[in-house]
mmCIF file of C-alpha atoms in Angstrom:
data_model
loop_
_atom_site.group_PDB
_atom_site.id
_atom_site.type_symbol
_atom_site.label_atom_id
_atom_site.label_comp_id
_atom_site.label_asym_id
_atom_site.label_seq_id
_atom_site.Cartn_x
_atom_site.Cartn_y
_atom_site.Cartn_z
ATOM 1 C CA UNK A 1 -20.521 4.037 -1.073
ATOM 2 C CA UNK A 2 -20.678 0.103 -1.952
ATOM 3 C CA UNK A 3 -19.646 -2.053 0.870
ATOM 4 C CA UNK A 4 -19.962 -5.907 0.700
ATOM 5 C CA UNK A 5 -19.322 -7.308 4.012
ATOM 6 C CA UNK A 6 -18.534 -11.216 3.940
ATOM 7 C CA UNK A 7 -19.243 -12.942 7.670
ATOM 8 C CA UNK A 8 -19.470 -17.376 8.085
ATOM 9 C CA UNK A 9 -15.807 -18.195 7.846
ATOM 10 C CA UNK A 10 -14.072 -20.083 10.487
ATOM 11 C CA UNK A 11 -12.264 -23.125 10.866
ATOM 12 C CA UNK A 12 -14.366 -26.439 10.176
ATOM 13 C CA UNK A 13 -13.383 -30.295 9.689
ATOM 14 C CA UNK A 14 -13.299 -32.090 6.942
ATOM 15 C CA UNK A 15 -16.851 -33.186 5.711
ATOM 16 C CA UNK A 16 -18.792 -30.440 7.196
ATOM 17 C CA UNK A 17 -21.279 -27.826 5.697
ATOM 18 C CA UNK A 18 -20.992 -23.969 5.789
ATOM 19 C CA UNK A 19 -22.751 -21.244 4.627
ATOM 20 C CA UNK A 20 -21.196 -18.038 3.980
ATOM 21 C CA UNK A 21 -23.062 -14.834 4.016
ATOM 22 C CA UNK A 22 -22.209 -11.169 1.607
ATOM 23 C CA UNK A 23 -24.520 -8.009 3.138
ATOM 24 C CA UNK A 24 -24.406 -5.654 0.762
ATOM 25 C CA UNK A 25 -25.277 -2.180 0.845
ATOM 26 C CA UNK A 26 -24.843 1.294 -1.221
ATOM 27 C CA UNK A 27 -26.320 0.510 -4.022
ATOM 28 C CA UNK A 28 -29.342 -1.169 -5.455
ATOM 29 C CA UNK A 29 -28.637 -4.924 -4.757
ATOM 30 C CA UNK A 30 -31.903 -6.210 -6.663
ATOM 31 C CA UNK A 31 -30.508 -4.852 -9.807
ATOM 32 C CA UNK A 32 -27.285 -7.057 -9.994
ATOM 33 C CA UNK A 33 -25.504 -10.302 -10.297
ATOM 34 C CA UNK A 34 -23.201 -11.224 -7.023
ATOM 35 C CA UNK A 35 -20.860 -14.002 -7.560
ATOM 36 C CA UNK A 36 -18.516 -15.410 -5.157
ATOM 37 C CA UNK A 37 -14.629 -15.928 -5.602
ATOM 38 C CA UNK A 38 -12.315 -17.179 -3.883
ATOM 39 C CA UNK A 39 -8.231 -17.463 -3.123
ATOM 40 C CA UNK A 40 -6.274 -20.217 -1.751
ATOM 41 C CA UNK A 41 -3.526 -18.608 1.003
ATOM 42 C CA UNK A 42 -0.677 -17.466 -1.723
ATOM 43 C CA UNK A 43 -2.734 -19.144 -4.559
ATOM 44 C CA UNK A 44 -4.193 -16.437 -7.231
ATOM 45 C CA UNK A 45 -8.128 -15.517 -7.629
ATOM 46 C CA UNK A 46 -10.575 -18.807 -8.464
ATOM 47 C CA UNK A 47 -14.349 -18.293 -9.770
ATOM 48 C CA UNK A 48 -16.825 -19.485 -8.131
ATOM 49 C CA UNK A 49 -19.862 -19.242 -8.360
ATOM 50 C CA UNK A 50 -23.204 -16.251 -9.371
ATOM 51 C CA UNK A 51 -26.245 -15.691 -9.307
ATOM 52 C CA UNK A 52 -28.549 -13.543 -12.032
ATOM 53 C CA UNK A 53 -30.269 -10.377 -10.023
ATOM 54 C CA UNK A 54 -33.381 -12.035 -9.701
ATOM 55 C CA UNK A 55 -31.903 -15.402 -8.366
ATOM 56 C CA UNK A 56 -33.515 -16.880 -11.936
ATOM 57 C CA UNK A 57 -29.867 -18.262 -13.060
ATOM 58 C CA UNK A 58 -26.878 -19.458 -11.327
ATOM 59 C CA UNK A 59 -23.433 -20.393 -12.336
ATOM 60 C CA UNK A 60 -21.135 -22.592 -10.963
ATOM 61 C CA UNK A 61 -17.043 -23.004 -11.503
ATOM 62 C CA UNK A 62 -16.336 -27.019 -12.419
ATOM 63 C CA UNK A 63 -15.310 -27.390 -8.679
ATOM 64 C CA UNK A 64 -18.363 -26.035 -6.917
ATOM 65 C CA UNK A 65 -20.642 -28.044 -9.111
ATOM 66 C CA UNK A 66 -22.589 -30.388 -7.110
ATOM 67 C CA UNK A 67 -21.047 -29.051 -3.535
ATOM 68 C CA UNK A 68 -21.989 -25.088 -3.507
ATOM 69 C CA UNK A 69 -24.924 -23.731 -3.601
ATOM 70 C CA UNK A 70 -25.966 -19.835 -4.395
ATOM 71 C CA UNK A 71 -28.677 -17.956 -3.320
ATOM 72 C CA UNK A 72 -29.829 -14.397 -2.835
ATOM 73 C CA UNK A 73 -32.247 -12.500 -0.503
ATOM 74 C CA UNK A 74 -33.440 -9.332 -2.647
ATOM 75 C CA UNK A 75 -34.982 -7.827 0.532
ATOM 76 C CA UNK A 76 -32.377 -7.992 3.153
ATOM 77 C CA UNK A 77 -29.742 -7.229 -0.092
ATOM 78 C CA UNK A 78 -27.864 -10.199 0.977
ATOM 79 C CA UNK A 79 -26.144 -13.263 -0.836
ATOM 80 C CA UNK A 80 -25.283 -16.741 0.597
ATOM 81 C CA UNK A 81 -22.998 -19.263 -0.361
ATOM 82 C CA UNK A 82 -23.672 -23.185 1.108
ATOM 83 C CA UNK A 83 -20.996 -25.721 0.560
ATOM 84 C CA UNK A 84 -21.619 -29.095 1.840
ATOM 85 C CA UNK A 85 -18.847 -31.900 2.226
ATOM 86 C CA UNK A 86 -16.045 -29.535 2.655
ATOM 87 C CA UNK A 87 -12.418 -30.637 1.839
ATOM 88 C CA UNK A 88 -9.374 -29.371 2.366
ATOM 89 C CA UNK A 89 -8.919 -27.772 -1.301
ATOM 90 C CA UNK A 90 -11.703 -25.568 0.091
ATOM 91 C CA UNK A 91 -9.667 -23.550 1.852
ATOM 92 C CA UNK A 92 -9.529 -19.817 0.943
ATOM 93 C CA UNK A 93 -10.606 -16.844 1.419
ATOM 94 C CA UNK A 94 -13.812 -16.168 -0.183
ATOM 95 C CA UNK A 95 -14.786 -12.584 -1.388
ATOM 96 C CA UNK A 96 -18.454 -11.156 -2.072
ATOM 97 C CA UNK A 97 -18.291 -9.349 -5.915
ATOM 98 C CA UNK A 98 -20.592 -6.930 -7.206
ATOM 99 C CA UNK A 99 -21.135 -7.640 -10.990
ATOM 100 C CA UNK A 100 -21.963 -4.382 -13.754
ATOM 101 C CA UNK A 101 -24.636 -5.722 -14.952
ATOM 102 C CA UNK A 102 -27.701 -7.898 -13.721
ATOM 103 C CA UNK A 103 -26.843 -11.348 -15.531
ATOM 104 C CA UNK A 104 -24.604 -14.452 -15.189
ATOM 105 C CA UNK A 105 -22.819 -16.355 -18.360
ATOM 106 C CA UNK A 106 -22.073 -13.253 -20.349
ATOM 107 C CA UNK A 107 -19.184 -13.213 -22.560
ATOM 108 C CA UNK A 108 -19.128 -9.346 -21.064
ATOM 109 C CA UNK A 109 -19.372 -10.081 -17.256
ATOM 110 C CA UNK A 110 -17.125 -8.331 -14.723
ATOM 111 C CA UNK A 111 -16.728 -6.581 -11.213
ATOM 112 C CA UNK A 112 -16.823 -3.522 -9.997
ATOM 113 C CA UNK A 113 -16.781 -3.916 -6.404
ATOM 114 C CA UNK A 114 -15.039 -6.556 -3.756
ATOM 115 C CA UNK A 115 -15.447 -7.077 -0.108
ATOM 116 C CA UNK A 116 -12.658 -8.091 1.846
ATOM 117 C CA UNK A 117 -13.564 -11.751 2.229
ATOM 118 C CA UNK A 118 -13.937 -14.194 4.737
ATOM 119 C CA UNK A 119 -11.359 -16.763 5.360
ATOM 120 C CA UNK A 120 -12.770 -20.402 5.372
ATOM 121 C CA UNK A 121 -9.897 -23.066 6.854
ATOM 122 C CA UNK A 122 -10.897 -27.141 6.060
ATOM 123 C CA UNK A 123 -9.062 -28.975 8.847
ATOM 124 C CA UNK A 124 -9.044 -31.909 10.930
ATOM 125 C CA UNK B 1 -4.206 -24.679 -15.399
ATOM 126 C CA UNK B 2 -5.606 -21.474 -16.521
ATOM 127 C CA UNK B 3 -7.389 -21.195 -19.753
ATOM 128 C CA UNK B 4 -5.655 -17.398 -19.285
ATOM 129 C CA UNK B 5 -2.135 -17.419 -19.653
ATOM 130 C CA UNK B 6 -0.055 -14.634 -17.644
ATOM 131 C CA UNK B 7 3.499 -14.621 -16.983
ATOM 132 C CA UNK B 8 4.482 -15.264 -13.410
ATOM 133 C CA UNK B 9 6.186 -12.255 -12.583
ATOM 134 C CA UNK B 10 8.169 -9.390 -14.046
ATOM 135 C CA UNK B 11 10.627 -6.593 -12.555
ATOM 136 C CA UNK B 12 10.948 -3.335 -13.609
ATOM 137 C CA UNK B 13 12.671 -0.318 -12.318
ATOM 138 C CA UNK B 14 10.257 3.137 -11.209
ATOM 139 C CA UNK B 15 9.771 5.478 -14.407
ATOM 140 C CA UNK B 16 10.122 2.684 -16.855
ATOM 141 C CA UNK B 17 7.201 0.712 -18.548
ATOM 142 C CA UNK B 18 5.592 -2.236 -17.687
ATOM 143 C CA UNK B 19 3.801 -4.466 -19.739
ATOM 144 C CA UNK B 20 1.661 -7.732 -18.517
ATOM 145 C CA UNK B 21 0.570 -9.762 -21.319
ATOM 146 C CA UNK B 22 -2.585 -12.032 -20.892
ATOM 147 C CA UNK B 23 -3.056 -14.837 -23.753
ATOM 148 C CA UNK B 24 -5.628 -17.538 -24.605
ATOM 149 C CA UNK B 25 -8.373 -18.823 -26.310
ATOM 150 C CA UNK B 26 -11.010 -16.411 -25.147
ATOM 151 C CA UNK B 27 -9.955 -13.260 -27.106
ATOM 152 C CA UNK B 28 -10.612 -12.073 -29.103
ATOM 153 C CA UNK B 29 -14.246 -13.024 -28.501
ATOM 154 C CA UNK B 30 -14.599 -12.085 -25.033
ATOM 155 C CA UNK B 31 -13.340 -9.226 -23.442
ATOM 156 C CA UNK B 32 -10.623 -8.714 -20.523
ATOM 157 C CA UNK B 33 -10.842 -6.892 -17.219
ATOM 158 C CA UNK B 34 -7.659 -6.423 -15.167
ATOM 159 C CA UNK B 35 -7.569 -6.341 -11.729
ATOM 160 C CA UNK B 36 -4.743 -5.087 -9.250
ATOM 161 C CA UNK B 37 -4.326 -6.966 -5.564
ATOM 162 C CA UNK B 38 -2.137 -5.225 -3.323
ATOM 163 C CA UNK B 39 -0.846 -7.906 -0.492
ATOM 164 C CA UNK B 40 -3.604 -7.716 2.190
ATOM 165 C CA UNK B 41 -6.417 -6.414 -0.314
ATOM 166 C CA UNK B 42 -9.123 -6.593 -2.367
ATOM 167 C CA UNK B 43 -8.591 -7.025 -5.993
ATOM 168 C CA UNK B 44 -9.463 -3.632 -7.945
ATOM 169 C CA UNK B 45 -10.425 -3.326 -11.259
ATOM 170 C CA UNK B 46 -8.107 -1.029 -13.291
ATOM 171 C CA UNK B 47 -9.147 -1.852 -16.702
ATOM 172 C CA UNK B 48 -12.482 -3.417 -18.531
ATOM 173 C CA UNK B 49 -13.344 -4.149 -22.088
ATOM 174 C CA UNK B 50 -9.835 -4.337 -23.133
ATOM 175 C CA UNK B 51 -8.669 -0.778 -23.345
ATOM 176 C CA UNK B 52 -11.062 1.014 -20.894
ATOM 177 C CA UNK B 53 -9.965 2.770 -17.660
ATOM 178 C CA UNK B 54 -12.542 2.975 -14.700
ATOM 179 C CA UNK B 55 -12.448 6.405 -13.260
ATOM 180 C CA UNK B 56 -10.008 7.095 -10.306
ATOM 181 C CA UNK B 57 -7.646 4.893 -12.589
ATOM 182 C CA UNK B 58 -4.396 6.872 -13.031
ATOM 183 C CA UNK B 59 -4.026 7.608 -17.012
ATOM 184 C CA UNK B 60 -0.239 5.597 -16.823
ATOM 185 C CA UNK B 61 -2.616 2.511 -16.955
ATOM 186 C CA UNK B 62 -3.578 1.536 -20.477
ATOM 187 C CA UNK B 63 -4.896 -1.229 -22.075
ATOM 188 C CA UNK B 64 -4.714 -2.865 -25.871
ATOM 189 C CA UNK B 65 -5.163 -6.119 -27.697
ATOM 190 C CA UNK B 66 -3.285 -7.941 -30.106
ATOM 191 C CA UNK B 67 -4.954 -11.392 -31.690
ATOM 192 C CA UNK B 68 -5.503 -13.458 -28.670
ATOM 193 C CA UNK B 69 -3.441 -11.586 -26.630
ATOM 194 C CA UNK B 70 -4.424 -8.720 -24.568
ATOM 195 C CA UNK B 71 -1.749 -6.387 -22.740
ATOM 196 C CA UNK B 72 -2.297 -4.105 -19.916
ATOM 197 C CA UNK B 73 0.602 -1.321 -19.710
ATOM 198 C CA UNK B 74 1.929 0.986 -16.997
ATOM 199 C CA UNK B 75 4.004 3.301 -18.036
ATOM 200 C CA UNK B 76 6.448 5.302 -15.796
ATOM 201 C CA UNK B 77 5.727 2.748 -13.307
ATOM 202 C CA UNK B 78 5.783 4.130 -9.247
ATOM 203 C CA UNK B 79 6.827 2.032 -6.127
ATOM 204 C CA UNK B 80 2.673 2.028 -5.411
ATOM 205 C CA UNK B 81 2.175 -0.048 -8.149
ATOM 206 C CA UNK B 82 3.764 -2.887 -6.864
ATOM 207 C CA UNK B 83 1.010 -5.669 -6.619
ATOM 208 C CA UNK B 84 -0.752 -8.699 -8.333
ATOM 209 C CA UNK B 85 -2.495 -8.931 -11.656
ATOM 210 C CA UNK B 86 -5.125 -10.831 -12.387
ATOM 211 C CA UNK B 87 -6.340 -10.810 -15.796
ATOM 212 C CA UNK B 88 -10.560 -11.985 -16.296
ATOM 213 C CA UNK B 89 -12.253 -13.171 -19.272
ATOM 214 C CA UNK B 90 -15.314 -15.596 -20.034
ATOM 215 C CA UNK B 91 -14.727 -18.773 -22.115
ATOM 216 C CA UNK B 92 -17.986 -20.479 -24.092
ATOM 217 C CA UNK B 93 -18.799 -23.984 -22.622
ATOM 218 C CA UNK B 94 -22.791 -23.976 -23.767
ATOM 219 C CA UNK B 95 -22.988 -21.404 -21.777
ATOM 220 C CA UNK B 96 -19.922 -18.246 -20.750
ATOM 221 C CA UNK B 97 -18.042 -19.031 -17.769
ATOM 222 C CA UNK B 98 -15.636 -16.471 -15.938
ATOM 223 C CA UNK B 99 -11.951 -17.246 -15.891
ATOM 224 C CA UNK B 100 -8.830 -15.377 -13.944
ATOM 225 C CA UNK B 101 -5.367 -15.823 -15.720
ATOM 226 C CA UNK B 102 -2.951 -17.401 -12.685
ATOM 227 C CA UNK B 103 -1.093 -13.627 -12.090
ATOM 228 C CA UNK B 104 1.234 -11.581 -12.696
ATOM 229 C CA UNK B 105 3.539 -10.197 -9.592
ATOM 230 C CA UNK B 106 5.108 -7.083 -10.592
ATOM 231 C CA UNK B 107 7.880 -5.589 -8.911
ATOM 232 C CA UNK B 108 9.387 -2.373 -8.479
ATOM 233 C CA UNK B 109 12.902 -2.221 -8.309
#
């Protein structure tokens, strides 16, 4: 059975980094893209960012460029998420998606598999 | 704005057919994935590539394409159905970049 499992969230002020972590598990991480997405409280579903299965490409939404930053760890099947200078936009909760195939920037990309997210809360 | 253009909401009474329209400048190029958010879930995909159900999909879920627009249909519609949907495509900008349409909220009368 897939499970992604989100953990990092909290509450943080205004200008602050965080790091967001995704362990995955039930099925071969290595071969896959992850992406993160994310969803203002009431607000519908907003890309993120992903990462290729080998960590060789990334892709980031116009609002994470410059402030996230993607990253994998093949051999603990884990994926990260940093984002530096946090605002209050940023809040959300962020989920942990499993891509069907192992690239990013496909006209064909899409998810199979969500975690339940962890909620992230920008305030002073 | 979304590049993907749902409508907001629609209504619809158990046993009839519902039909959630997703629109833009994407399709026909790229394809569209649906996914359904109950309140207090996870999105779940119910359709991919336009007109294909995953498996553990019930069959009143369908999917089909019209020009840019790309319609996912439930017909004889049941109170569990109730939820979000998001509709997912990938627009070119040098390079293809994921999009969500901005939801549609359907509810069961």
């Amino acid at each position: 059975e897939v499970q992604l499992e989100e953990s990092g969230g909290g509450l943080v002020q205004p200008g602050r980094s965080l790091r967001l972590s995704c362990a995955a598990s039930g099925f071969s991480f290595e071969d896959f893209a992850m992406h993160w997405v994310r969803q203002a409280p009431g607000k519908g579903l907003e890309y993120v960012s992903g990462i290729s299965w080998n960590g060789g490409d990334t892709d980031y939404a116009d609002p994470a460029q410059g402030r996230f930053t993607i990253s994998r760890d093949n051999a603990k099947s884990s994926l990260y998420i940093e984002i530096n200078d946090l605002r209050l936009e940023d809040t959300a909760l962020y989920y942990c998606v499993k891509d069907t195939g192992p690239t990013v920037g496909t006209y064909y990309g899409y998810f199979d598999f969500w975690g339940r997210g962890t909620l992230v809360t920008v305030s002073s | 704005s979304s590049e993907l253009t749902q409508p907001p909401s629609l209504s619809v009474s158990p046993g009839q057919t519902a039909r959630i329209t997703c629109s833009g400048d994407a399709m026909p190029k790229s394809y569209v994935y649906w996914y359904q958010q109950k309140p207090g879930q996870a999105p779940v995909l119910v359709m991919y590539k336009d007109v294909k159900r995953p498996s553990g999909i019930p069959e009143r879920f369908s999917g089909s394409t019209s020009g840019r627009t790309v319609t996912l249909t439930i017909s004889g519609v049941q109170a569990e159905d109730e939820a979000d949907y998001y509709c997912q495509s990938a627009v070119f900008t040098g390079s293809y970049r994921v999009v969500f349409g901005g939801g549609t909220k359907l509810t069961v009368l």
